[in-house]
Short mmCIF file of C-alpha atoms in Angstrom, two decimals:
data_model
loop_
_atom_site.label_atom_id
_atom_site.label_comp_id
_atom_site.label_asym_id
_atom_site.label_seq_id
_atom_site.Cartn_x
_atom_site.Cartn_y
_atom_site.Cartn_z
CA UNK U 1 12.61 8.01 -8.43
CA UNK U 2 13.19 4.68 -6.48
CA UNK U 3 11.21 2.50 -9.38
CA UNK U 4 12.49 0.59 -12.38
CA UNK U 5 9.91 0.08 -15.44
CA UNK U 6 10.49 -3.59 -17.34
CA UNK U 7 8.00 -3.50 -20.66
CA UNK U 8 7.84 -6.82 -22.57
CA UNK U 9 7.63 -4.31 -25.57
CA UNK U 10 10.73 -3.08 -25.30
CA UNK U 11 12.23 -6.71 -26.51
CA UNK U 12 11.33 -8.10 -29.57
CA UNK U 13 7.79 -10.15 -30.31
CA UNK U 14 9.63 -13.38 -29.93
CA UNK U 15 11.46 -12.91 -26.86
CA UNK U 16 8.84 -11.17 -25.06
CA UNK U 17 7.47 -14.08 -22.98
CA UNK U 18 11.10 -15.27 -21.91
CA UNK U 19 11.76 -11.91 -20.97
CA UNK U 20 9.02 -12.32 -18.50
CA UNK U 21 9.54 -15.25 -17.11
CA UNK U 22 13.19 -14.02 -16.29
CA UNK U 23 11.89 -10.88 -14.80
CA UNK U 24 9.14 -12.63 -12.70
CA UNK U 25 12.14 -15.30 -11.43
CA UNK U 26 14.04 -12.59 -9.88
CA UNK U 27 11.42 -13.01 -6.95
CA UNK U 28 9.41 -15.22 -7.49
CA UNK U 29 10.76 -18.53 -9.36
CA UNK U 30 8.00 -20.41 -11.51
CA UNK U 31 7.68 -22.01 -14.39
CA UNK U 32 5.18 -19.72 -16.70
CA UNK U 33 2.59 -20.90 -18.94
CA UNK U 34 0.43 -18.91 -21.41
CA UNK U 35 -1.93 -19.16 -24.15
CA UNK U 36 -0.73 -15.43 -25.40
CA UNK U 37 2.96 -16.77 -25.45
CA UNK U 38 3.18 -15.74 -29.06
CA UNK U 39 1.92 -12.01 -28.64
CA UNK U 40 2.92 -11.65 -25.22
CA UNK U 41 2.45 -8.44 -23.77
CA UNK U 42 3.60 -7.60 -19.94
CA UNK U 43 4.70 -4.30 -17.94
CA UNK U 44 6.47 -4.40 -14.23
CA UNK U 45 7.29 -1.76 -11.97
CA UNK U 46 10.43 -2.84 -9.39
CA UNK U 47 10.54 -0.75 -5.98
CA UNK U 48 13.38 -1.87 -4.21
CA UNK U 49 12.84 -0.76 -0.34
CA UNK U 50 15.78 -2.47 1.30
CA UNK U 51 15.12 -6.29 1.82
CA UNK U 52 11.53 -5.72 0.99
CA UNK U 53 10.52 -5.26 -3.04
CA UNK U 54 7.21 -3.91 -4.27
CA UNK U 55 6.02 -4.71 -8.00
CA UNK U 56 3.34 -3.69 -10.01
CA UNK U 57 2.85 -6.26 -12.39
CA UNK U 58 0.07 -6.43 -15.31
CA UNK U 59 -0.11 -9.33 -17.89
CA UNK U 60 -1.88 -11.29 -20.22
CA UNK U 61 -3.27 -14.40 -18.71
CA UNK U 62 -0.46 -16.60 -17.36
CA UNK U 63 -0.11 -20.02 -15.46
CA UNK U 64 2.79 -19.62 -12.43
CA UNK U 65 3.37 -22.89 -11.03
CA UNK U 66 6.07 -23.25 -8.57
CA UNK U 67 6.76 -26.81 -8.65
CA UNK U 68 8.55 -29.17 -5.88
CA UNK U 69 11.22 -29.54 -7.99
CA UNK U 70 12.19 -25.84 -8.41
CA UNK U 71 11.72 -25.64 -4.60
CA UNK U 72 14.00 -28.02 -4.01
CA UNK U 73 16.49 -26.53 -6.66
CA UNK U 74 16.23 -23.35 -5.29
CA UNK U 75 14.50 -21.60 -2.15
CA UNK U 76 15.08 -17.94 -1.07
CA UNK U 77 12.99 -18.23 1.67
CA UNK U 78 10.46 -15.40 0.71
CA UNK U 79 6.86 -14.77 1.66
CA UNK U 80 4.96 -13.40 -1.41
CA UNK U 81 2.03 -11.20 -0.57
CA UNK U 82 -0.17 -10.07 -3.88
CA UNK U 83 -2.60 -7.66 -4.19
CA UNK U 84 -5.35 -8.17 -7.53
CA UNK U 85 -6.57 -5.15 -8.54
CA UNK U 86 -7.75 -5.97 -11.61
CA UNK U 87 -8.66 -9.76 -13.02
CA UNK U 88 -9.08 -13.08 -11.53
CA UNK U 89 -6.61 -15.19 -10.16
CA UNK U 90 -7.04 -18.73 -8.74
CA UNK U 91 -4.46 -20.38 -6.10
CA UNK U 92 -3.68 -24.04 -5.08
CA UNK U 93 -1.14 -23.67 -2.19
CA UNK U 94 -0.73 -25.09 1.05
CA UNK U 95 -3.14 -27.41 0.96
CA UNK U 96 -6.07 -24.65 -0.11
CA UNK U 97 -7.60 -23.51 -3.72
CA UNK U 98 -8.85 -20.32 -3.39
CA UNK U 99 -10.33 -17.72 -6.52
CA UNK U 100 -9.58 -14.01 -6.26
CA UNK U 101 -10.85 -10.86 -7.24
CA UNK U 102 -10.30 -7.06 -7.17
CA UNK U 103 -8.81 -5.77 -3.86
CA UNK U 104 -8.23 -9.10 -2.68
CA UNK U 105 -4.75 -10.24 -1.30
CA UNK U 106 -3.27 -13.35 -0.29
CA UNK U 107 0.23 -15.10 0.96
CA UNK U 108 2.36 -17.47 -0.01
CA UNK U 109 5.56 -19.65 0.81
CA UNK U 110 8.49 -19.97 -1.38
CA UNK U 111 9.63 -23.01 0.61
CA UNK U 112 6.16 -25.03 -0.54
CA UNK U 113 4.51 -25.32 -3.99
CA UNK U 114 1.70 -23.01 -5.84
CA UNK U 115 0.49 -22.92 -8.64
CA UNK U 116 -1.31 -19.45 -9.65
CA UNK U 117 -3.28 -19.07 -12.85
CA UNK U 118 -5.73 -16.35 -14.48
CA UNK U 119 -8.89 -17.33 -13.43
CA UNK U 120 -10.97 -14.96 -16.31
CA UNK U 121 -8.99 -14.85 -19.28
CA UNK U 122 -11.81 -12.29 -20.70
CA UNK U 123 -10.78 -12.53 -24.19
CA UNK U 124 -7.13 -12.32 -23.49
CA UNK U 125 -7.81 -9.61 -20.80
CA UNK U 126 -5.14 -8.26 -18.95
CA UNK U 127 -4.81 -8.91 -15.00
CA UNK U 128 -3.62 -6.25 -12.63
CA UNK U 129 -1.79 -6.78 -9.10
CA UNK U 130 0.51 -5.40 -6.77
CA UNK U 131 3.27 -7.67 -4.99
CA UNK U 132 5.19 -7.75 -1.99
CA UNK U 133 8.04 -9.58 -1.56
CA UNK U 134 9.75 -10.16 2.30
CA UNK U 135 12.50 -12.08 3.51
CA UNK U 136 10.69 -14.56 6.01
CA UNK U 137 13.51 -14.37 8.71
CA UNK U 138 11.93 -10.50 8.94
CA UNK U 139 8.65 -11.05 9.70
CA UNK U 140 8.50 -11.51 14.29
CA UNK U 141 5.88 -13.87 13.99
CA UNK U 142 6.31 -18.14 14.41
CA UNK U 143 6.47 -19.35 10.87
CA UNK U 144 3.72 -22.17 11.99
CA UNK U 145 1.37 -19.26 12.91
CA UNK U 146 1.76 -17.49 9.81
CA UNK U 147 1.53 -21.29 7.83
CA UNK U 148 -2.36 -20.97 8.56
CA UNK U 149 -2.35 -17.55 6.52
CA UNK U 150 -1.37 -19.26 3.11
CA UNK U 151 -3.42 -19.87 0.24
CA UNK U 152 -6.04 -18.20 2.04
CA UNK U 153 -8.26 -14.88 0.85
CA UNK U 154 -7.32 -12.19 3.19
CA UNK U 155 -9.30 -9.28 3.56
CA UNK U 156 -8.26 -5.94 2.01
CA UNK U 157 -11.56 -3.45 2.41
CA UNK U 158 -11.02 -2.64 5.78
CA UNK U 159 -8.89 -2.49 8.98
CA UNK U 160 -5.08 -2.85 8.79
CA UNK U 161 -5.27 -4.43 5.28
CA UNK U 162 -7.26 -1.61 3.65
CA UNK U 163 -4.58 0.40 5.39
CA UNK U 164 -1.54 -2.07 3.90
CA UNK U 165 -3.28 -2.44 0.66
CA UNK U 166 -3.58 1.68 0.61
CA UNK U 167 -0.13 2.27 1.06
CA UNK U 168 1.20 -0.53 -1.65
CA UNK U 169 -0.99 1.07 -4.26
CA UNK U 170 0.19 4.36 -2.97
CA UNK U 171 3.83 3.29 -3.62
CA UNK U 172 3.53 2.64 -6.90
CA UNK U 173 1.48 5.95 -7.51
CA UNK U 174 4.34 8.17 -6.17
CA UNK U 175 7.48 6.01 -7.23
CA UNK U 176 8.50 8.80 -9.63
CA UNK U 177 8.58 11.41 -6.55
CA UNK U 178 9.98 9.13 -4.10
CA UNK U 179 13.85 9.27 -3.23
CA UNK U 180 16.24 6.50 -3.00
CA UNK U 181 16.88 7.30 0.15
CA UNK U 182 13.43 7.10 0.96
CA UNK U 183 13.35 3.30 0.51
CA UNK U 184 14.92 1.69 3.37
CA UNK U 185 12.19 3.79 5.73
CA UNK U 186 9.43 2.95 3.48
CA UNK U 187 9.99 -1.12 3.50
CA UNK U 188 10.29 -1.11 7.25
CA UNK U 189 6.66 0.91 7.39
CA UNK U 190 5.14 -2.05 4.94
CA UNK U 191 6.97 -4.49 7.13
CA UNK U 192 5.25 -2.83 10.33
CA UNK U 193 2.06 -3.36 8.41
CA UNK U 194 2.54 -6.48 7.26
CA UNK U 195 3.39 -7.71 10.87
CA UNK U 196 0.76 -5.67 12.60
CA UNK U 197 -2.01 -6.78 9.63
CA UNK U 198 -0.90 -10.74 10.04
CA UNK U 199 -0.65 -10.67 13.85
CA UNK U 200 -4.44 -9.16 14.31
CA UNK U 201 -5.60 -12.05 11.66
CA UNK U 202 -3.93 -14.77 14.08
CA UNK U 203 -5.06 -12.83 17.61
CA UNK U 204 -1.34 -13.03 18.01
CA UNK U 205 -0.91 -9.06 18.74
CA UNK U 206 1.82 -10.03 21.82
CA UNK U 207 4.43 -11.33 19.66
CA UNK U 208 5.20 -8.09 18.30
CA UNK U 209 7.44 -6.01 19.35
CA UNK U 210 6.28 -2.75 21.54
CA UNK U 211 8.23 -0.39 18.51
CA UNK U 212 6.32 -2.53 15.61
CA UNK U 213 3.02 -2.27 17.26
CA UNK U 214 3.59 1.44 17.99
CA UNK U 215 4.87 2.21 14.29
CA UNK U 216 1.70 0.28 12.85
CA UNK U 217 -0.35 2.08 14.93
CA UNK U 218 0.56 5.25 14.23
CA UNK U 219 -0.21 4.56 10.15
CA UNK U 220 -2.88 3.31 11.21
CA UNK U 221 -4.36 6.58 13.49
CA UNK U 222 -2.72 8.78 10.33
CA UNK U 223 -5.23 6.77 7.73
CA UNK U 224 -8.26 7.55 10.25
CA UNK U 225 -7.05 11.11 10.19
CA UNK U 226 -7.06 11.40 6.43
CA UNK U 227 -10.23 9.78 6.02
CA UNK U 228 -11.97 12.47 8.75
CA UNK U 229 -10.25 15.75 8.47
CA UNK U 230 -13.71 16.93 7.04
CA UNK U 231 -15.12 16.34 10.76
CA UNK U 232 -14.74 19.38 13.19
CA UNK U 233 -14.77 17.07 15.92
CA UNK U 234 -11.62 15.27 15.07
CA UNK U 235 -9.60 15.76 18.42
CA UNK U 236 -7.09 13.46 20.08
CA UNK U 237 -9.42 11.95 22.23
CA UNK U 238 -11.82 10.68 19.57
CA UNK U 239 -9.08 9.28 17.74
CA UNK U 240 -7.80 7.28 20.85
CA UNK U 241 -10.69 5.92 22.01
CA UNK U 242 -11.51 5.15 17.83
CA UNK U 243 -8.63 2.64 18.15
CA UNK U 244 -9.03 1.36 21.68
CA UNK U 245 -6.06 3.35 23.07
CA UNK U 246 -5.07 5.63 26.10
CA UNK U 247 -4.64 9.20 24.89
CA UNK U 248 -1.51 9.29 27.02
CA UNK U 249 -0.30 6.45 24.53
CA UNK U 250 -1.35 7.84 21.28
CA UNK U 251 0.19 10.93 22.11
CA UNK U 252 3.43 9.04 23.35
CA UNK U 253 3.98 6.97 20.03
CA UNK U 254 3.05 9.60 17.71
CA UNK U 255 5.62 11.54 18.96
CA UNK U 256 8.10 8.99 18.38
CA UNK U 257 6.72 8.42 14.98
CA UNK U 258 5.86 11.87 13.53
CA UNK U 259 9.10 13.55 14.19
CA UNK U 260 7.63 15.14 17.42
CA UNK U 261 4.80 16.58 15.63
CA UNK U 262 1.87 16.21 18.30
CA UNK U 263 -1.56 15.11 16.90
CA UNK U 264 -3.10 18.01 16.87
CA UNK U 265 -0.60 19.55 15.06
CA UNK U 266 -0.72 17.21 12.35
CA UNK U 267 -3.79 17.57 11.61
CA UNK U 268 -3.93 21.26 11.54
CA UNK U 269 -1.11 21.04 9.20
CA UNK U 270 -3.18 18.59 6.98
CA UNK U 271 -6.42 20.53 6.69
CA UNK U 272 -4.12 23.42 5.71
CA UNK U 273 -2.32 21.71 3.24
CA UNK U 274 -5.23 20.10 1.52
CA UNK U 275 -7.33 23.68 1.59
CA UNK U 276 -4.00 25.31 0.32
CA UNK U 277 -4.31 22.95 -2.90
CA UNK U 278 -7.72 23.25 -3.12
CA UNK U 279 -7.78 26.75 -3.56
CA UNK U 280 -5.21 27.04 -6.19
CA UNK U 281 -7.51 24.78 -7.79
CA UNK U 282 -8.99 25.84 -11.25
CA UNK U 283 -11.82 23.54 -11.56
CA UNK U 284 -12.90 24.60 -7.78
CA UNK U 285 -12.46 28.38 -8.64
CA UNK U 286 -16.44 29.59 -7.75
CA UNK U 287 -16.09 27.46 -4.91
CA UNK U 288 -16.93 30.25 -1.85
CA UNK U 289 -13.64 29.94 0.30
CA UNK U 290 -15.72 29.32 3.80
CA UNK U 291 -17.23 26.07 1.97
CA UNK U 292 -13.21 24.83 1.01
CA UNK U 293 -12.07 25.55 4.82
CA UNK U 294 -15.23 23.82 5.99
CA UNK U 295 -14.42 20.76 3.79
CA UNK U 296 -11.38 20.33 5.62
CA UNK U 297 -13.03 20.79 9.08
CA UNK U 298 -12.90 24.17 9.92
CA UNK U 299 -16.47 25.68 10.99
CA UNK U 300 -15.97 28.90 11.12
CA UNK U 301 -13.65 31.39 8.33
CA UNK U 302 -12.22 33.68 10.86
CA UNK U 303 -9.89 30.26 12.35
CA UNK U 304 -9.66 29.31 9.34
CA UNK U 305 -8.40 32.63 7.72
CA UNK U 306 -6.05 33.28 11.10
CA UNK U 307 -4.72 29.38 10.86
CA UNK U 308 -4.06 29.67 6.78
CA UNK U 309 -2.04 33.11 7.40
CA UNK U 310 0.01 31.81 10.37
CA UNK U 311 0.98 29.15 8.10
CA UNK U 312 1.31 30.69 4.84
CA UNK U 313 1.90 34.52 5.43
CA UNK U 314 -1.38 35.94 3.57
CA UNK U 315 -4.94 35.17 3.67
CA UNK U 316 -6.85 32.47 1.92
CA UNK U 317 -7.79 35.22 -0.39
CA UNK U 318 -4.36 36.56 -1.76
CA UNK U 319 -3.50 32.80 -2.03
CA UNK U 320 -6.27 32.19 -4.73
CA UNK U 321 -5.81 35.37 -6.12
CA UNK U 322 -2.28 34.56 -7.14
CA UNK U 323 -2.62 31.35 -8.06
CA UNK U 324 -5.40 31.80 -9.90
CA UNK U 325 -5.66 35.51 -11.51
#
């Protein structure tokens, strides 16, 4: 497990809303304001991934306003990147207001002002987000290209920030599983994101490194490969020319990235994988097994059946069979 759980109700009533204002300062220092200050009610999950941390936060409506004077005071030169999932949120920051909803995300500068508030308070509803916060000196892009990114609303349903939005959520989903010693590799994939994501935004794609571009674009082929492993003509050269690459290349940096699995063979290991849990599924027991392996791309049940035993060492049969007697 690489995540710590903070619960305002594991302090008592009065204390709660201090508590979460000290919490929230740890990253990101504001001065909190809130009509549910007397029956506060908070939770915040804490991924540390090296220099990079990753929060899910939920709350009853609050006011975060980072004035000039606490800049001046105190500036740890971060970039905070939050994801709503759930809420409203309006932002005055850098010269822009801006409104939010669900799956939206946008950036912000701990060396200038915001001020953040709930922008649906819903009857005291609570809002939902996801946060990311980087060290700025980490990010290889000119801080006056990445000043026209703040306060804005940056897309998060498609592209490289569906993909970056994806993984975040995906974080916080699997922190219990994750290893500590997973962490350090996992903040330098959402800082390849990150940089990737901001540098298509600003057309800026050449001030990346060639090993960030290559490590972005490899999470980025491995989300199009999840999303069609149910397509039998999922080959290498579909997925190249899918993301305006050489097939020379995307078999080049996926080597680098996957451990020197090839592309092919990561895919084939997927489909497996996902028709191996489907079958030991209970609620997809009278599910014929040629309809399962066809789900996960495979037309016809003799490759399937030869693929599953190479893997596995028994047929799709004896696997459901023992899993589900």
């Amino acid at each position: 497990m690489i995540g710590t759980v903070f619960r305002t109700d594991d302090v008592p009533a009065g204390d709660r809303f201090d508590y979460w204002q000290e919490l929230v300062g740890r990253t990101r220092s504001s001065a909190l304001v809130s009509d549910h200050a007397a029956e506060f009610w908070a939770e915040q999950r804490l991924l540390e991934l090296g220099p990079v941390v990753v929060s899910q936060m939920s709350f009853k409506p609050t006011r975060y306003r980072r004035t000039p004077k606490l800049v001046r005071q105190s500036d740890p030169e971060l970039y905070h990147l939050t994801l709503l999932i759930d809420g409203g949120l309006a932002l005055d920051h850098a010269g822009r207001e801006s409104r939010y909803t669900s799956r939206d995300l946008h950036l912000a500068d701990s060396s200038q002002p915001y001020d953040v508030r709930s922008a649906d308070d819903r009857q005291g509803g609570v809002v939902t987000g996801m946060a990311v916060d980087f060290p700025k000196a980490l990010l290889p892009l000119p801080p006056h290209r990445v000043r026209e990114l703040l306060g804005r609303n940056l897309p998060g349903r498609e592209g490289v920030g569906a993909l970056l939005a994806d993984f975040v959520v995906g974080l916080d989903r699997q922190a219990d599983t994750l290893q500590q010693s997973d962490a350090p590799r996992l903040g330098t994939v959402v800082l390849d994101l990150l940089s990737a994501w901001f540098a298509q935004l600003l057309e800026a794609e050449g001030e990346l490194s060639p090993e960030t571009r290559g490590r972005a674009t490899v999470k980025h082929v491995m989300g199009f490969i999840r999303q069609n492993l149910h397509d039998p003509e999922l080959t290498p050269p579909v997925i190249a020319a899918a993301h305006n690459i050489s097939l020379s290349y995307l078999h080049r940096i996926f080597q680098q990235q996957a451990g020197g699995e090839t592309v092919a063979a990561w895919i084939r290991r997927r489909r497996l994988e996902n028709a191996h849990k489907d079958l030991a599924e209970a609620s997809l027991r009278g599910t014929p097994i040629h309809v399962i392996a066809a789900r996960w791309g495979y037309q016809r049940p003799s490759d399937f059946t030869r693929a599953f035993r190479a893997a596995y060492g028994m047929s799709p049969r004896e696997h459901r069979q023992q899993t589900l007697p």
